[in-house]
Amino acid sequence: LNLNSPFMNKKILLAIFSASALFASVAHADEVISPIPQISNEWRFSVSPYGWLPQVNTTVSNGGAGSKNADISMNNVLSNLKSGVMIAGEAHYGKWGVMADFASATLQKSGGFNFKGDNTIYRAGDKSTLQATLFNLAGTYTVLSNQDAYVDALVGVRWIGLTTSFDVALVADPSVRASASSSTPATYGVVGVNSRYRIMGSNWYVPLYADVGTGGGPNHQTWQASTGVGVALSKMVDVSLTYRAIGFDIKSGNNDSTLLKGLFHGPQIMGTFNF
């Protein structure tokens, strides 16, 4: 399997072009629907399943002069994705609300190698797995709401968990095997804004999200940002295409001696159902 083949690039471009075609299909809609949420003393809810295809960049340092980089391209994420779920939701009553975002994905790559032992060449198979999980939970308060803009201030928490595992076994005798795994979790407090800005009184809008946070100390921080374009297809449904990035620092290991710096960034398409 060639993870960097032109075919893989075409698959990613096809997904992006398909999303663009969806936007273009409603560009000339006759009915103008406001994409700005309306505040009232009644409950309103939204559920937003989405697909996010990030590139993964990580740097690991154990306090010495050197560090180790590990990058996973969007091609490789798409090729090695085994499972995943991504969904966000909001609940509001008046100006107060709560929002949550959950994303989890498992990447897995299998391979093999030969090695020599007891004057015999052996064949072994290996499998490496990365489980990445993100959970955001925040309380919100609307600080601006008019016909052209909607801004929520937010305070909450972010939890990030990265689990890696490696398994190797003899092809001739799978009972001869070895495995290793490590888990790196982190919890942060975050503050930020979640907003929409209507484009020239139309169905279209610009979503803008940004937050920053810390888990304590200068090397235990996080941030998140996303923006792009969206369109209200009806009063109950809108879709958006954005570019989303999340950065984080995690201290781990004995006496917090290891520093993991991570950056996930890439395109995201989301459908929001309002009720």
PDB file of C-alpha atoms in Angstrom:
ATOM      1  CA  LEU A   1       0.000   0.000   0.000  1.00  0.00           C
ATOM      2  CA  ASN A   2       1.500   3.281  -1.104  1.00  0.00           C
ATOM      3  CA  LEU A   3       0.255   5.862   1.405  1.00  0.00           C
ATOM      4  CA  ASN A   4       1.614   8.759  -0.637  1.00  0.00           C
ATOM      5  CA  SER A   5       0.149   7.692  -3.969  1.00  0.00           C
ATOM      6  CA  PRO A   6      -1.668  10.121  -6.298  1.00  0.00           C
ATOM      7  CA  PHE A   7      -4.782   7.988  -5.784  1.00  0.00           C
ATOM      8  CA  MET A   8      -4.875   8.866  -2.079  1.00  0.00           C
ATOM      9  CA  ASN A   9      -4.493  12.559  -2.900  1.00  0.00           C
ATOM     10  CA  LYS A  10      -7.421  12.270  -5.316  1.00  0.00           C
ATOM     11  CA  LYS A  11      -9.606  10.739  -2.597  1.00  0.00           C
ATOM     12  CA  ILE A  12      -8.990  13.708  -0.330  1.00  0.00           C
ATOM     13  CA  LEU A  13      -9.605  16.198  -3.143  1.00  0.00           C
ATOM     14  CA  LEU A  14     -12.807  14.362  -4.103  1.00  0.00           C
ATOM     15  CA  ALA A  15     -14.141  14.710  -0.559  1.00  0.00           C
ATOM     16  CA  ILE A  16     -13.369  18.437  -0.525  1.00  0.00           C
ATOM     17  CA  PHE A  17     -14.861  18.988  -3.986  1.00  0.00           C
ATOM     18  CA  SER A  18     -18.012  17.087  -2.959  1.00  0.00           C
ATOM     19  CA  ALA A  19     -18.420  19.397   0.025  1.00  0.00           C
ATOM     20  CA  SER A  20     -17.883  22.417  -2.249  1.00  0.00           C
ATOM     21  CA  ALA A  21     -20.547  21.135  -4.632  1.00  0.00           C
ATOM     22  CA  LEU A  22     -22.997  20.881  -1.726  1.00  0.00           C
ATOM     23  CA  PHE A  23     -22.403  24.540  -0.906  1.00  0.00           C
ATOM     24  CA  ALA A  24     -22.688  25.578  -4.545  1.00  0.00           C
ATOM     25  CA  SER A  25     -26.029  23.767  -4.919  1.00  0.00           C
ATOM     26  CA  VAL A  26     -27.657  26.173  -2.459  1.00  0.00           C
ATOM     27  CA  ALA A  27     -25.819  29.323  -3.513  1.00  0.00           C
ATOM     28  CA  HIS A  28     -28.826  30.623  -5.476  1.00  0.00           C
ATOM     29  CA  ALA A  29     -31.607  29.600  -3.092  1.00  0.00           C
ATOM     30  CA  ASP A  30     -34.613  31.949  -3.346  1.00  0.00           C
ATOM     31  CA  GLU A  31     -35.596  31.846   0.337  1.00  0.00           C
ATOM     32  CA  VAL A  32     -33.345  33.854   2.656  1.00  0.00           C
ATOM     33  CA  ILE A  33     -32.928  32.080   6.012  1.00  0.00           C
ATOM     34  CA  SER A  34     -31.024  33.701   8.830  1.00  0.00           C
ATOM     35  CA  PRO A  35     -28.116  31.542  10.045  1.00  0.00           C
ATOM     36  CA  ILE A  36     -27.975  33.545  13.307  1.00  0.00           C
ATOM     37  CA  PRO A  37     -29.475  31.773  16.387  1.00  0.00           C
ATOM     38  CA  GLN A  38     -32.398  33.542  18.050  1.00  0.00           C
ATOM     39  CA  ILE A  39     -32.376  34.039  21.836  1.00  0.00           C
ATOM     40  CA  SER A  40     -35.611  33.233  23.681  1.00  0.00           C
ATOM     41  CA  ASN A  41     -36.756  32.018  27.077  1.00  0.00           C
ATOM     42  CA  GLU A  42     -37.238  28.546  25.681  1.00  0.00           C
ATOM     43  CA  TRP A  43     -34.893  25.615  25.269  1.00  0.00           C
ATOM     44  CA  ARG A  44     -33.137  25.232  21.947  1.00  0.00           C
ATOM     45  CA  PHE A  45     -30.794  22.407  21.004  1.00  0.00           C
ATOM     46  CA  SER A  46     -28.406  21.500  18.198  1.00  0.00           C
ATOM     47  CA  VAL A  47     -26.625  18.269  17.272  1.00  0.00           C
ATOM     48  CA  SER A  48     -23.662  18.400  14.881  1.00  0.00           C
ATOM     49  CA  PRO A  49     -22.049  15.247  13.502  1.00  0.00           C
ATOM     50  CA  TYR A  50     -18.884  16.080  11.606  1.00  0.00           C
ATOM     51  CA  GLY A  51     -15.867  14.724   9.796  1.00  0.00           C
ATOM     52  CA  TRP A  52     -12.392  16.105  10.532  1.00  0.00           C
ATOM     53  CA  LEU A  53      -9.310  15.007   8.600  1.00  0.00           C
ATOM     54  CA  PRO A  54      -6.312  16.430  10.462  1.00  0.00           C
ATOM     55  CA  GLN A  55      -2.617  16.202   9.861  1.00  0.00           C
ATOM     56  CA  VAL A  56      -0.859  15.140  13.075  1.00  0.00           C
ATOM     57  CA  ASN A  57       2.432  16.756  14.150  1.00  0.00           C
ATOM     58  CA  THR A  58       4.083  15.759  17.436  1.00  0.00           C
ATOM     59  CA  THR A  59       7.410  16.472  19.106  1.00  0.00           C
ATOM     60  CA  VAL A  60       8.676  14.551  22.141  1.00  0.00           C
ATOM     61  CA  SER A  61      11.465  15.855  24.369  1.00  0.00           C
ATOM     62  CA  ASN A  62      12.770  14.324  27.592  1.00  0.00           C
ATOM     63  CA  GLY A  63      14.524  17.424  28.840  1.00  0.00           C
ATOM     64  CA  GLY A  64      17.793  16.857  27.018  1.00  0.00           C
ATOM     65  CA  ALA A  65      19.263  18.601  24.028  1.00  0.00           C
ATOM     66  CA  GLY A  66      17.489  16.395  21.494  1.00  0.00           C
ATOM     67  CA  SER A  67      13.872  15.789  20.551  1.00  0.00           C
ATOM     68  CA  LYS A  68      11.944  13.390  18.312  1.00  0.00           C
ATOM     69  CA  ASN A  69       9.356  14.389  15.724  1.00  0.00           C
ATOM     70  CA  ALA A  70       6.530  12.171  14.505  1.00  0.00           C
ATOM     71  CA  ASP A  71       4.189  13.404  11.758  1.00  0.00           C
ATOM     72  CA  ILE A  72       1.151  11.725  10.194  1.00  0.00           C
ATOM     73  CA  SER A  73      -0.089  13.245   6.943  1.00  0.00           C
ATOM     74  CA  MET A  74      -3.754  13.510   5.947  1.00  0.00           C
ATOM     75  CA  ASN A  75      -3.092  10.752   3.385  1.00  0.00           C
ATOM     76  CA  ASN A  76      -1.901   8.397   6.116  1.00  0.00           C
ATOM     77  CA  VAL A  77      -4.728   9.300   8.479  1.00  0.00           C
ATOM     78  CA  LEU A  78      -7.271   8.447   5.775  1.00  0.00           C
ATOM     79  CA  SER A  79      -5.505   5.220   4.769  1.00  0.00           C
ATOM     80  CA  ASN A  80      -4.983   3.864   8.292  1.00  0.00           C
ATOM     81  CA  LEU A  81      -8.239   4.971   9.909  1.00  0.00           C
ATOM     82  CA  LYS A  82      -9.898   1.924  11.501  1.00  0.00           C
ATOM     83  CA  SER A  83     -12.749   3.570  13.384  1.00  0.00           C
ATOM     84  CA  GLY A  84     -13.906   6.955  14.572  1.00  0.00           C
ATOM     85  CA  VAL A  85     -16.788   9.024  15.873  1.00  0.00           C
ATOM     86  CA  MET A  86     -17.081  12.826  15.895  1.00  0.00           C
ATOM     87  CA  ILE A  87     -20.089  14.734  17.221  1.00  0.00           C
ATOM     88  CA  ALA A  88     -20.816  18.065  18.905  1.00  0.00           C
ATOM     89  CA  GLY A  89     -23.914  19.491  20.551  1.00  0.00           C
ATOM     90  CA  GLU A  90     -25.317  22.557  22.297  1.00  0.00           C
ATOM     91  CA  ALA A  91     -28.239  23.327  24.618  1.00  0.00           C
ATOM     92  CA  HIS A  92     -29.381  26.890  25.394  1.00  0.00           C
ATOM     93  CA  TYR A  93     -32.000  28.595  27.510  1.00  0.00           C
ATOM     94  CA  GLY A  94     -32.021  32.345  27.089  1.00  0.00           C
ATOM     95  CA  LYS A  95     -28.443  33.622  27.089  1.00  0.00           C
ATOM     96  CA  TRP A  96     -27.094  30.656  29.069  1.00  0.00           C
ATOM     97  CA  GLY A  97     -26.023  27.372  27.561  1.00  0.00           C
ATOM     98  CA  VAL A  98     -23.744  24.365  27.529  1.00  0.00           C
ATOM     99  CA  MET A  99     -21.749  22.894  24.654  1.00  0.00           C
ATOM    100  CA  ALA A 100     -19.904  19.588  24.217  1.00  0.00           C
ATOM    101  CA  ASP A 101     -17.617  18.127  21.558  1.00  0.00           C
ATOM    102  CA  PHE A 102     -16.414  14.523  21.381  1.00  0.00           C
ATOM    103  CA  ALA A 103     -14.002  13.077  18.809  1.00  0.00           C
ATOM    104  CA  SER A 104     -12.258   9.716  18.886  1.00  0.00           C
ATOM    105  CA  ALA A 105     -10.290   7.934  16.167  1.00  0.00           C
ATOM    106  CA  THR A 106      -8.182   4.793  15.936  1.00  0.00           C
ATOM    107  CA  LEU A 107      -5.325   4.599  13.425  1.00  0.00           C
ATOM    108  CA  GLN A 108      -3.688   1.254  12.786  1.00  0.00           C
ATOM    109  CA  LYS A 109      -0.849   0.185  10.507  1.00  0.00           C
ATOM    110  CA  SER A 110       0.394  -3.355   9.925  1.00  0.00           C
ATOM    111  CA  GLY A 111       3.665  -4.495   8.415  1.00  0.00           C
ATOM    112  CA  GLY A 112       6.427  -7.083   8.695  1.00  0.00           C
ATOM    113  CA  PHE A 113      10.165  -7.586   8.752  1.00  0.00           C
ATOM    114  CA  ASN A 114      12.791 -10.348   8.584  1.00  0.00           C
ATOM    115  CA  PHE A 115      15.422 -11.045  11.241  1.00  0.00           C
ATOM    116  CA  LYS A 116      18.100 -13.664  11.765  1.00  0.00           C
ATOM    117  CA  GLY A 117      18.303 -15.993  14.758  1.00  0.00           C
ATOM    118  CA  ASP A 118      19.888 -19.439  15.339  1.00  0.00           C
ATOM    119  CA  ASN A 119      21.219 -19.389  11.772  1.00  0.00           C
ATOM    120  CA  THR A 120      17.638 -19.105  10.522  1.00  0.00           C
ATOM    121  CA  ILE A 121      15.789 -16.212   8.898  1.00  0.00           C
ATOM    122  CA  TYR A 122      12.498 -15.516  10.653  1.00  0.00           C
ATOM    123  CA  ARG A 123       9.580 -13.453   9.491  1.00  0.00           C
ATOM    124  CA  ALA A 124       7.680 -11.322  11.992  1.00  0.00           C
ATOM    125  CA  GLY A 125       4.550  -9.257  11.618  1.00  0.00           C
ATOM    126  CA  ASP A 126       4.032  -5.984  13.470  1.00  0.00           C
ATOM    127  CA  LYS A 127       1.045  -3.769  14.165  1.00  0.00           C
ATOM    128  CA  SER A 128       1.100  -0.236  15.567  1.00  0.00           C
ATOM    129  CA  THR A 129      -2.029   1.515  16.847  1.00  0.00           C
ATOM    130  CA  LEU A 130      -2.773   5.111  17.839  1.00  0.00           C
ATOM    131  CA  GLN A 131      -5.969   5.909  19.732  1.00  0.00           C
ATOM    132  CA  ALA A 132      -6.672   9.652  19.974  1.00  0.00           C
ATOM    133  CA  THR A 133      -9.604  11.032  21.970  1.00  0.00           C
ATOM    134  CA  LEU A 134     -10.738  14.626  22.493  1.00  0.00           C
ATOM    135  CA  PHE A 135     -13.549  15.832  24.752  1.00  0.00           C
ATOM    136  CA  ASN A 136     -14.598  19.449  25.317  1.00  0.00           C
ATOM    137  CA  LEU A 137     -17.292  20.565  27.767  1.00  0.00           C
ATOM    138  CA  ALA A 138     -18.098  24.244  28.407  1.00  0.00           C
ATOM    139  CA  GLY A 139     -20.709  26.559  29.820  1.00  0.00           C
ATOM    140  CA  THR A 140     -21.630  29.516  27.591  1.00  0.00           C
ATOM    141  CA  TYR A 141     -23.151  32.977  27.882  1.00  0.00           C
ATOM    142  CA  THR A 142     -24.292  35.087  24.920  1.00  0.00           C
ATOM    143  CA  VAL A 143     -22.500  38.438  24.949  1.00  0.00           C
ATOM    144  CA  LEU A 144     -23.668  39.672  21.514  1.00  0.00           C
ATOM    145  CA  SER A 145     -26.740  38.846  19.453  1.00  0.00           C
ATOM    146  CA  ASN A 146     -28.203  40.805  16.557  1.00  0.00           C
ATOM    147  CA  GLN A 147     -29.302  40.108  12.976  1.00  0.00           C
ATOM    148  CA  ASP A 148     -25.718  39.891  11.722  1.00  0.00           C
ATOM    149  CA  ALA A 149     -23.656  38.423  14.580  1.00  0.00           C
ATOM    150  CA  TYR A 150     -23.863  35.970  17.461  1.00  0.00           C
ATOM    151  CA  VAL A 151     -21.097  35.589  20.052  1.00  0.00           C
ATOM    152  CA  ASP A 152     -20.952  33.197  23.020  1.00  0.00           C
ATOM    153  CA  ALA A 153     -18.253  33.493  25.679  1.00  0.00           C
ATOM    154  CA  LEU A 154     -17.334  30.097  27.136  1.00  0.00           C
ATOM    155  CA  VAL A 155     -15.558  28.572  30.125  1.00  0.00           C
ATOM    156  CA  GLY A 156     -14.926  24.853  30.371  1.00  0.00           C
ATOM    157  CA  VAL A 157     -12.552  21.906  30.279  1.00  0.00           C
ATOM    158  CA  ARG A 158     -10.734  19.906  27.606  1.00  0.00           C
ATOM    159  CA  TRP A 159      -9.532  16.324  27.978  1.00  0.00           C
ATOM    160  CA  ILE A 160      -7.045  14.844  25.514  1.00  0.00           C
ATOM    161  CA  GLY A 161      -5.983  11.201  25.575  1.00  0.00           C
ATOM    162  CA  LEU A 162      -3.355   9.573  23.342  1.00  0.00           C
ATOM    163  CA  THR A 163      -2.738   5.828  23.589  1.00  0.00           C
ATOM    164  CA  THR A 164      -0.116   4.069  21.472  1.00  0.00           C
ATOM    165  CA  SER A 165       0.527   0.344  21.254  1.00  0.00           C
ATOM    166  CA  PHE A 166       2.887  -1.917  19.317  1.00  0.00           C
ATOM    167  CA  ASP A 167       2.542  -5.673  18.764  1.00  0.00           C
ATOM    168  CA  VAL A 168       4.959  -8.034  17.064  1.00  0.00           C
ATOM    169  CA  ALA A 169       4.630 -11.805  16.505  1.00  0.00           C
ATOM    170  CA  LEU A 170       6.362 -14.558  14.538  1.00  0.00           C
ATOM    171  CA  VAL A 171       4.510 -15.408  11.347  1.00  0.00           C
ATOM    172  CA  ALA A 172       5.360 -19.105  11.697  1.00  0.00           C
ATOM    173  CA  ASP A 173       4.296 -19.231  15.371  1.00  0.00           C
ATOM    174  CA  PRO A 174       1.929 -16.411  16.392  1.00  0.00           C
ATOM    175  CA  SER A 175       2.111 -17.551  20.030  1.00  0.00           C
ATOM    176  CA  VAL A 176       5.639 -16.086  20.120  1.00  0.00           C
ATOM    177  CA  ARG A 177       4.800 -12.415  20.479  1.00  0.00           C
ATOM    178  CA  ALA A 178       5.574  -9.231  22.357  1.00  0.00           C
ATOM    179  CA  SER A 179       3.679  -6.001  22.897  1.00  0.00           C
ATOM    180  CA  ALA A 180       4.073  -2.592  24.489  1.00  0.00           C
ATOM    181  CA  SER A 181       1.728   0.343  25.076  1.00  0.00           C
ATOM    182  CA  SER A 182       1.708   3.824  26.608  1.00  0.00           C
ATOM    183  CA  SER A 183      -1.023   6.297  27.505  1.00  0.00           C
ATOM    184  CA  THR A 184      -0.721  10.095  27.720  1.00  0.00           C
ATOM    185  CA  PRO A 185      -3.816  11.885  29.102  1.00  0.00           C
ATOM    186  CA  ALA A 186      -4.175  15.574  29.974  1.00  0.00           C
ATOM    187  CA  THR A 187      -6.938  17.829  31.331  1.00  0.00           C
ATOM    188  CA  TYR A 188      -7.058  21.592  30.784  1.00  0.00           C
ATOM    189  CA  GLY A 189      -9.272  24.488  31.817  1.00  0.00           C
ATOM    190  CA  VAL A 190     -10.190  26.654  28.793  1.00  0.00           C
ATOM    191  CA  VAL A 191     -11.803  30.032  28.033  1.00  0.00           C
ATOM    192  CA  GLY A 192     -12.860  31.237  24.608  1.00  0.00           C
ATOM    193  CA  VAL A 193     -15.536  32.389  22.176  1.00  0.00           C
ATOM    194  CA  ASN A 194     -17.893  30.624  19.775  1.00  0.00           C
ATOM    195  CA  SER A 195     -19.437  32.906  17.155  1.00  0.00           C
ATOM    196  CA  ARG A 196     -21.155  33.335  13.805  1.00  0.00           C
ATOM    197  CA  TYR A 197     -21.116  36.341  11.460  1.00  0.00           C
ATOM    198  CA  ARG A 198     -23.729  36.647   8.735  1.00  0.00           C
ATOM    199  CA  ILE A 199     -22.537  37.488   5.227  1.00  0.00           C
ATOM    200  CA  MET A 200     -24.396  40.455   3.688  1.00  0.00           C
ATOM    201  CA  GLY A 201     -27.834  39.480   5.010  1.00  0.00           C
ATOM    202  CA  SER A 202     -27.764  36.103   3.245  1.00  0.00           C
ATOM    203  CA  ASN A 203     -28.066  32.438   4.248  1.00  0.00           C
ATOM    204  CA  TRP A 204     -24.281  32.314   4.449  1.00  0.00           C
ATOM    205  CA  TYR A 205     -22.159  32.906   7.518  1.00  0.00           C
ATOM    206  CA  VAL A 206     -18.600  32.750   8.848  1.00  0.00           C
ATOM    207  CA  PRO A 207     -18.183  30.483  11.910  1.00  0.00           C
ATOM    208  CA  LEU A 208     -15.343  31.473  14.231  1.00  0.00           C
ATOM    209  CA  TYR A 209     -14.214  29.526  17.296  1.00  0.00           C
ATOM    210  CA  ALA A 210     -11.160  30.172  19.492  1.00  0.00           C
ATOM    211  CA  ASP A 211     -10.049  29.119  22.971  1.00  0.00           C
ATOM    212  CA  VAL A 212      -6.923  28.898  25.125  1.00  0.00           C
ATOM    213  CA  GLY A 213      -6.266  26.973  28.308  1.00  0.00           C
ATOM    214  CA  THR A 214      -3.831  25.446  30.738  1.00  0.00           C
ATOM    215  CA  GLY A 215      -3.485  22.411  32.936  1.00  0.00           C
ATOM    216  CA  GLY A 216      -1.019  24.202  35.205  1.00  0.00           C
ATOM    217  CA  GLY A 217       2.533  25.307  34.450  1.00  0.00           C
ATOM    218  CA  PRO A 218       4.161  26.790  31.327  1.00  0.00           C
ATOM    219  CA  ASN A 219       4.516  23.393  29.611  1.00  0.00           C
ATOM    220  CA  HIS A 220       0.941  22.190  30.049  1.00  0.00           C
ATOM    221  CA  GLN A 221      -1.097  24.367  27.717  1.00  0.00           C
ATOM    222  CA  THR A 222      -3.630  24.074  24.910  1.00  0.00           C
ATOM    223  CA  TRP A 223      -5.384  26.168  22.286  1.00  0.00           C
ATOM    224  CA  GLN A 224      -7.965  25.633  19.560  1.00  0.00           C
ATOM    225  CA  ALA A 225      -9.176  27.680  16.584  1.00  0.00           C
ATOM    226  CA  SER A 226     -11.381  27.157  13.556  1.00  0.00           C
ATOM    227  CA  THR A 227     -12.998  29.257  10.845  1.00  0.00           C
ATOM    228  CA  GLY A 228     -14.436  28.831   7.381  1.00  0.00           C
ATOM    229  CA  VAL A 229     -17.848  29.263   5.739  1.00  0.00           C
ATOM    230  CA  GLY A 230     -21.331  27.887   6.378  1.00  0.00           C
ATOM    231  CA  VAL A 231     -24.840  28.100   4.943  1.00  0.00           C
ATOM    232  CA  ALA A 232     -28.332  27.662   6.389  1.00  0.00           C
ATOM    233  CA  LEU A 233     -30.199  25.142   4.229  1.00  0.00           C
ATOM    234  CA  SER A 234     -33.357  25.546   6.319  1.00  0.00           C
ATOM    235  CA  LYS A 235     -34.343  26.735   9.783  1.00  0.00           C
ATOM    236  CA  MET A 236     -33.422  23.294  11.102  1.00  0.00           C
ATOM    237  CA  VAL A 237     -30.290  22.408   9.095  1.00  0.00           C
ATOM    238  CA  ASP A 238     -27.050  24.150   8.201  1.00  0.00           C
ATOM    239  CA  VAL A 239     -23.672  22.926   7.002  1.00  0.00           C
ATOM    240  CA  SER A 240     -20.183  24.369   7.324  1.00  0.00           C
ATOM    241  CA  LEU A 241     -16.741  23.755   5.881  1.00  0.00           C
ATOM    242  CA  THR A 242     -13.920  24.958   8.135  1.00  0.00           C
ATOM    243  CA  TYR A 243     -10.243  24.558   8.870  1.00  0.00           C
ATOM    244  CA  ARG A 244      -9.684  23.422  12.468  1.00  0.00           C
ATOM    245  CA  ALA A 245      -6.505  23.295  14.531  1.00  0.00           C
ATOM    246  CA  ILE A 246      -5.785  22.118  18.092  1.00  0.00           C
ATOM    247  CA  GLY A 247      -2.419  22.518  19.808  1.00  0.00           C
ATOM    248  CA  PHE A 248      -1.369  21.113  23.172  1.00  0.00           C
ATOM    249  CA  ASP A 249       1.605  20.520  25.496  1.00  0.00           C
ATOM    250  CA  ILE A 250       1.595  17.564  27.894  1.00  0.00           C
ATOM    251  CA  LYS A 251       4.093  16.887  30.665  1.00  0.00           C
ATOM    252  CA  SER A 252       4.378  13.144  31.384  1.00  0.00           C
ATOM    253  CA  GLY A 253       6.790  10.466  32.539  1.00  0.00           C
ATOM    254  CA  ASN A 254       8.633  10.233  35.829  1.00  0.00           C
ATOM    255  CA  ASN A 255       8.564  13.603  37.600  1.00  0.00           C
ATOM    256  CA  ASP A 256       6.992  15.124  34.481  1.00  0.00           C
ATOM    257  CA  SER A 257      10.311  14.761  32.693  1.00  0.00           C
ATOM    258  CA  THR A 258       8.880  14.211  29.196  1.00  0.00           C
ATOM    259  CA  LEU A 259       7.241  16.980  27.178  1.00  0.00           C
ATOM    260  CA  LEU A 260       4.876  16.076  24.337  1.00  0.00           C
ATOM    261  CA  LYS A 261       3.940  18.900  21.963  1.00  0.00           C
ATOM    262  CA  GLY A 262       1.100  18.125  19.574  1.00  0.00           C
ATOM    263  CA  LEU A 263      -0.721  19.870  16.731  1.00  0.00           C
ATOM    264  CA  PHE A 264      -3.764  18.465  14.925  1.00  0.00           C
ATOM    265  CA  HIS A 265      -4.916  20.588  11.969  1.00  0.00           C
ATOM    266  CA  GLY A 266      -6.983  20.049   8.842  1.00  0.00           C
ATOM    267  CA  PRO A 267     -10.320  20.538   7.020  1.00  0.00           C
ATOM    268  CA  GLN A 268     -13.614  19.766   8.718  1.00  0.00           C
ATOM    269  CA  ILE A 269     -17.155  19.431   7.339  1.00  0.00           C
ATOM    270  CA  MET A 270     -20.077  19.614   9.776  1.00  0.00           C
ATOM    271  CA  GLY A 271     -23.849  19.286   9.546  1.00  0.00           C
ATOM    272  CA  THR A 272     -25.887  20.982  12.296  1.00  0.00           C
ATOM    273  CA  PHE A 273     -29.471  19.997  13.133  1.00  0.00           C
ATOM    274  CA  ASN A 274     -31.402  22.570  15.171  1.00  0.00           C
ATOM    275  CA  PHE A 275     -34.525  21.835  17.176  1.00  0.00           C
TER     276      PHE A 275
END
